[in-house]
Amino acid sequence: MTRQSLDSFIRATSTFCSNLDAFSTTEKPSIRALLEECEELAEHAPSVREAIRNTPTSTKRSFGFLYSLFEMCKRNLDEIEKKPDMQLLRNRLLTNTAQLKRALTSFSTQLP
């Protein structure tokens, strides 16, 4: 994976965050569409890990944290799909989305 591919991953993750924000206010895109987007992003993880293999440990940790937040958002979406009226789950998704955005910014600024 080249820097261009990493940039593409960062843009896709940023778009995912924007879609999560939109979902929290408009219910669009659908949970199913967001979960499909999660699957597509998850497919990139091994390539990203390979691309940052020779970067400082802090970059690897930053990606690990970013990916764990991404997985939390995915779990939140799974739970919301099962219990769509539970406000606590939606609040948790908002919190995790904000954390994911910050982690994405941190990760992207650490790349060479």
PDB file of C-alpha atoms in Angstrom:
ATOM      1  CA  MET A   1       0.000   0.000   0.000  1.00  0.00           C
ATOM      2  CA  THR A   2       1.440   3.332  -1.034  1.00  0.00           C
ATOM      3  CA  ARG A   3       0.991   6.738   0.519  1.00  0.00           C
ATOM      4  CA  GLN A   4      -1.728   7.334  -2.075  1.00  0.00           C
ATOM      5  CA  SER A   5      -3.537   4.211  -0.865  1.00  0.00           C
ATOM      6  CA  LEU A   6      -3.149   5.322   2.752  1.00  0.00           C
ATOM      7  CA  ASP A   7      -4.629   8.686   1.802  1.00  0.00           C
ATOM      8  CA  SER A   8      -7.512   6.858   0.143  1.00  0.00           C
ATOM      9  CA  PHE A   9      -8.096   4.868   3.353  1.00  0.00           C
ATOM     10  CA  ILE A  10      -8.026   8.087   5.388  1.00  0.00           C
ATOM     11  CA  ARG A  11     -10.553   9.739   3.047  1.00  0.00           C
ATOM     12  CA  ALA A  12     -12.823   6.678   3.192  1.00  0.00           C
ATOM     13  CA  THR A  13     -12.662   6.655   6.992  1.00  0.00           C
ATOM     14  CA  SER A  14     -13.388  10.383   7.071  1.00  0.00           C
ATOM     15  CA  THR A  15     -16.410   9.821   4.824  1.00  0.00           C
ATOM     16  CA  PHE A  16     -17.538   7.040   7.156  1.00  0.00           C
ATOM     17  CA  CYS A  17     -17.338   9.478  10.092  1.00  0.00           C
ATOM     18  CA  SER A  18     -19.394  12.021   8.145  1.00  0.00           C
ATOM     19  CA  ASN A  19     -21.963   9.340   7.358  1.00  0.00           C
ATOM     20  CA  LEU A  20     -22.131   8.413  11.051  1.00  0.00           C
ATOM     21  CA  ASP A  21     -22.756  12.076  11.887  1.00  0.00           C
ATOM     22  CA  ALA A  22     -25.485  12.251   9.251  1.00  0.00           C
ATOM     23  CA  PHE A  23     -27.074   9.066  10.566  1.00  0.00           C
ATOM     24  CA  SER A  24     -27.238  10.497  14.072  1.00  0.00           C
ATOM     25  CA  THR A  25     -29.367  13.412  12.876  1.00  0.00           C
ATOM     26  CA  THR A  26     -31.229  12.162   9.807  1.00  0.00           C
ATOM     27  CA  GLU A  27     -31.223   8.341  10.029  1.00  0.00           C
ATOM     28  CA  LYS A  28     -29.577   8.332   6.594  1.00  0.00           C
ATOM     29  CA  PRO A  29     -27.652   6.463   5.370  1.00  0.00           C
ATOM     30  CA  SER A  30     -29.284   3.330   6.728  1.00  0.00           C
ATOM     31  CA  ILE A  31     -27.651   1.176   9.376  1.00  0.00           C
ATOM     32  CA  ARG A  32     -27.286  -1.562   6.769  1.00  0.00           C
ATOM     33  CA  ALA A  33     -25.416   0.816   4.424  1.00  0.00           C
ATOM     34  CA  LEU A  34     -23.150   1.905   7.286  1.00  0.00           C
ATOM     35  CA  LEU A  35     -22.418  -1.715   8.203  1.00  0.00           C
ATOM     36  CA  GLU A  36     -21.527  -2.440   4.579  1.00  0.00           C
ATOM     37  CA  GLU A  37     -19.206   0.560   4.656  1.00  0.00           C
ATOM     38  CA  CYS A  38     -17.634  -0.914   7.806  1.00  0.00           C
ATOM     39  CA  GLU A  39     -16.954  -4.171   5.999  1.00  0.00           C
ATOM     40  CA  GLU A  40     -15.267  -2.344   3.128  1.00  0.00           C
ATOM     41  CA  LEU A  41     -13.072  -0.357   5.510  1.00  0.00           C
ATOM     42  CA  ALA A  42     -12.183  -3.463   7.518  1.00  0.00           C
ATOM     43  CA  GLU A  43     -10.854  -5.082   4.343  1.00  0.00           C
ATOM     44  CA  HIS A  44      -8.193  -2.345   4.162  1.00  0.00           C
ATOM     45  CA  ALA A  45      -6.812  -2.927   7.669  1.00  0.00           C
ATOM     46  CA  PRO A  46      -4.216  -5.587   6.738  1.00  0.00           C
ATOM     47  CA  SER A  47      -2.885  -3.381   3.929  1.00  0.00           C
ATOM     48  CA  VAL A  48      -2.659  -0.368   6.226  1.00  0.00           C
ATOM     49  CA  ARG A  49      -0.830  -2.421   8.844  1.00  0.00           C
ATOM     50  CA  GLU A  50       1.623  -3.583   6.184  1.00  0.00           C
ATOM     51  CA  ALA A  51       2.125  -0.038   4.907  1.00  0.00           C
ATOM     52  CA  ILE A  52       2.964   1.293   8.359  1.00  0.00           C
ATOM     53  CA  ARG A  53       5.148  -1.687   9.289  1.00  0.00           C
ATOM     54  CA  ASN A  54       8.344   0.396   9.126  1.00  0.00           C
ATOM     55  CA  THR A  55       6.949   3.490  10.810  1.00  0.00           C
ATOM     56  CA  PRO A  56       7.543   4.480  14.437  1.00  0.00           C
ATOM     57  CA  THR A  57       5.746   2.545  17.157  1.00  0.00           C
ATOM     58  CA  SER A  58       3.625   5.599  17.913  1.00  0.00           C
ATOM     59  CA  THR A  59       2.141   5.449  14.397  1.00  0.00           C
ATOM     60  CA  LYS A  60       1.316   1.767  14.816  1.00  0.00           C
ATOM     61  CA  ARG A  61      -0.315   2.461  18.175  1.00  0.00           C
ATOM     62  CA  SER A  62      -2.246   5.347  16.676  1.00  0.00           C
ATOM     63  CA  PHE A  63      -3.616   3.054  13.964  1.00  0.00           C
ATOM     64  CA  GLY A  64      -4.420   0.379  16.569  1.00  0.00           C
ATOM     65  CA  PHE A  65      -6.401   2.906  18.591  1.00  0.00           C
ATOM     66  CA  LEU A  66      -8.127   4.206  15.444  1.00  0.00           C
ATOM     67  CA  TYR A  67      -9.077   0.677  14.441  1.00  0.00           C
ATOM     68  CA  SER A  68     -10.387  -0.200  17.910  1.00  0.00           C
ATOM     69  CA  LEU A  69     -12.643   2.881  17.804  1.00  0.00           C
ATOM     70  CA  PHE A  70     -13.799   1.889  14.328  1.00  0.00           C
ATOM     71  CA  GLU A  71     -14.709  -1.554  15.704  1.00  0.00           C
ATOM     72  CA  MET A  72     -16.598   0.086  18.591  1.00  0.00           C
ATOM     73  CA  CYS A  73     -18.638   2.123  16.105  1.00  0.00           C
ATOM     74  CA  LYS A  74     -19.388  -1.052  14.177  1.00  0.00           C
ATOM     75  CA  ARG A  75     -20.563  -2.790  17.370  1.00  0.00           C
ATOM     76  CA  ASN A  76     -22.695   0.260  18.206  1.00  0.00           C
ATOM     77  CA  LEU A  77     -24.327   0.022  14.771  1.00  0.00           C
ATOM     78  CA  ASP A  78     -24.954  -3.707  15.249  1.00  0.00           C
ATOM     79  CA  GLU A  79     -26.613  -2.983  18.604  1.00  0.00           C
ATOM     80  CA  ILE A  80     -28.683  -0.094  17.220  1.00  0.00           C
ATOM     81  CA  GLU A  81     -29.869  -2.346  14.392  1.00  0.00           C
ATOM     82  CA  LYS A  82     -31.188  -4.787  17.022  1.00  0.00           C
ATOM     83  CA  LYS A  83     -32.601  -2.114  19.366  1.00  0.00           C
ATOM     84  CA  PRO A  84     -33.278   0.964  17.212  1.00  0.00           C
ATOM     85  CA  ASP A  85     -35.157   2.888  19.906  1.00  0.00           C
ATOM     86  CA  MET A  86     -32.493   2.699  22.610  1.00  0.00           C
ATOM     87  CA  GLN A  87     -31.148   6.248  23.028  1.00  0.00           C
ATOM     88  CA  LEU A  88     -28.159   5.129  25.113  1.00  0.00           C
ATOM     89  CA  LEU A  89     -26.798   3.210  22.118  1.00  0.00           C
ATOM     90  CA  ARG A  90     -27.185   6.242  19.877  1.00  0.00           C
ATOM     91  CA  ASN A  91     -25.427   8.453  22.431  1.00  0.00           C
ATOM     92  CA  ARG A  92     -22.587   5.951  22.638  1.00  0.00           C
ATOM     93  CA  LEU A  93     -22.287   6.015  18.849  1.00  0.00           C
ATOM     94  CA  LEU A  94     -22.025   9.817  18.904  1.00  0.00           C
ATOM     95  CA  THR A  95     -19.254   9.657  21.496  1.00  0.00           C
ATOM     96  CA  ASN A  96     -17.360   6.951  19.623  1.00  0.00           C
ATOM     97  CA  THR A  97     -17.716   8.839  16.341  1.00  0.00           C
ATOM     98  CA  ALA A  98     -16.162  11.944  17.892  1.00  0.00           C
ATOM     99  CA  GLN A  99     -13.302   9.843  19.259  1.00  0.00           C
ATOM    100  CA  LEU A 100     -12.862   8.152  15.879  1.00  0.00           C
ATOM    101  CA  LYS A 101     -12.533  11.543  14.176  1.00  0.00           C
ATOM    102  CA  ARG A 102      -9.853  12.658  16.630  1.00  0.00           C
ATOM    103  CA  ALA A 103      -7.990   9.353  16.254  1.00  0.00           C
ATOM    104  CA  LEU A 104      -8.130   9.656  12.465  1.00  0.00           C
ATOM    105  CA  THR A 105      -6.653  13.148  12.636  1.00  0.00           C
ATOM    106  CA  SER A 106      -3.899  11.948  14.946  1.00  0.00           C
ATOM    107  CA  PHE A 107      -3.085   8.947  12.746  1.00  0.00           C
ATOM    108  CA  SER A 108      -3.058  10.942   9.508  1.00  0.00           C
ATOM    109  CA  THR A 109      -0.683  13.562  10.926  1.00  0.00           C
ATOM    110  CA  GLN A 110       1.793  10.857  11.974  1.00  0.00           C
ATOM    111  CA  LEU A 111       2.209   9.406   8.506  1.00  0.00           C
ATOM    112  CA  PRO A 112       5.400  10.226   6.616  1.00  0.00           C
TER     113      PRO A 112
END
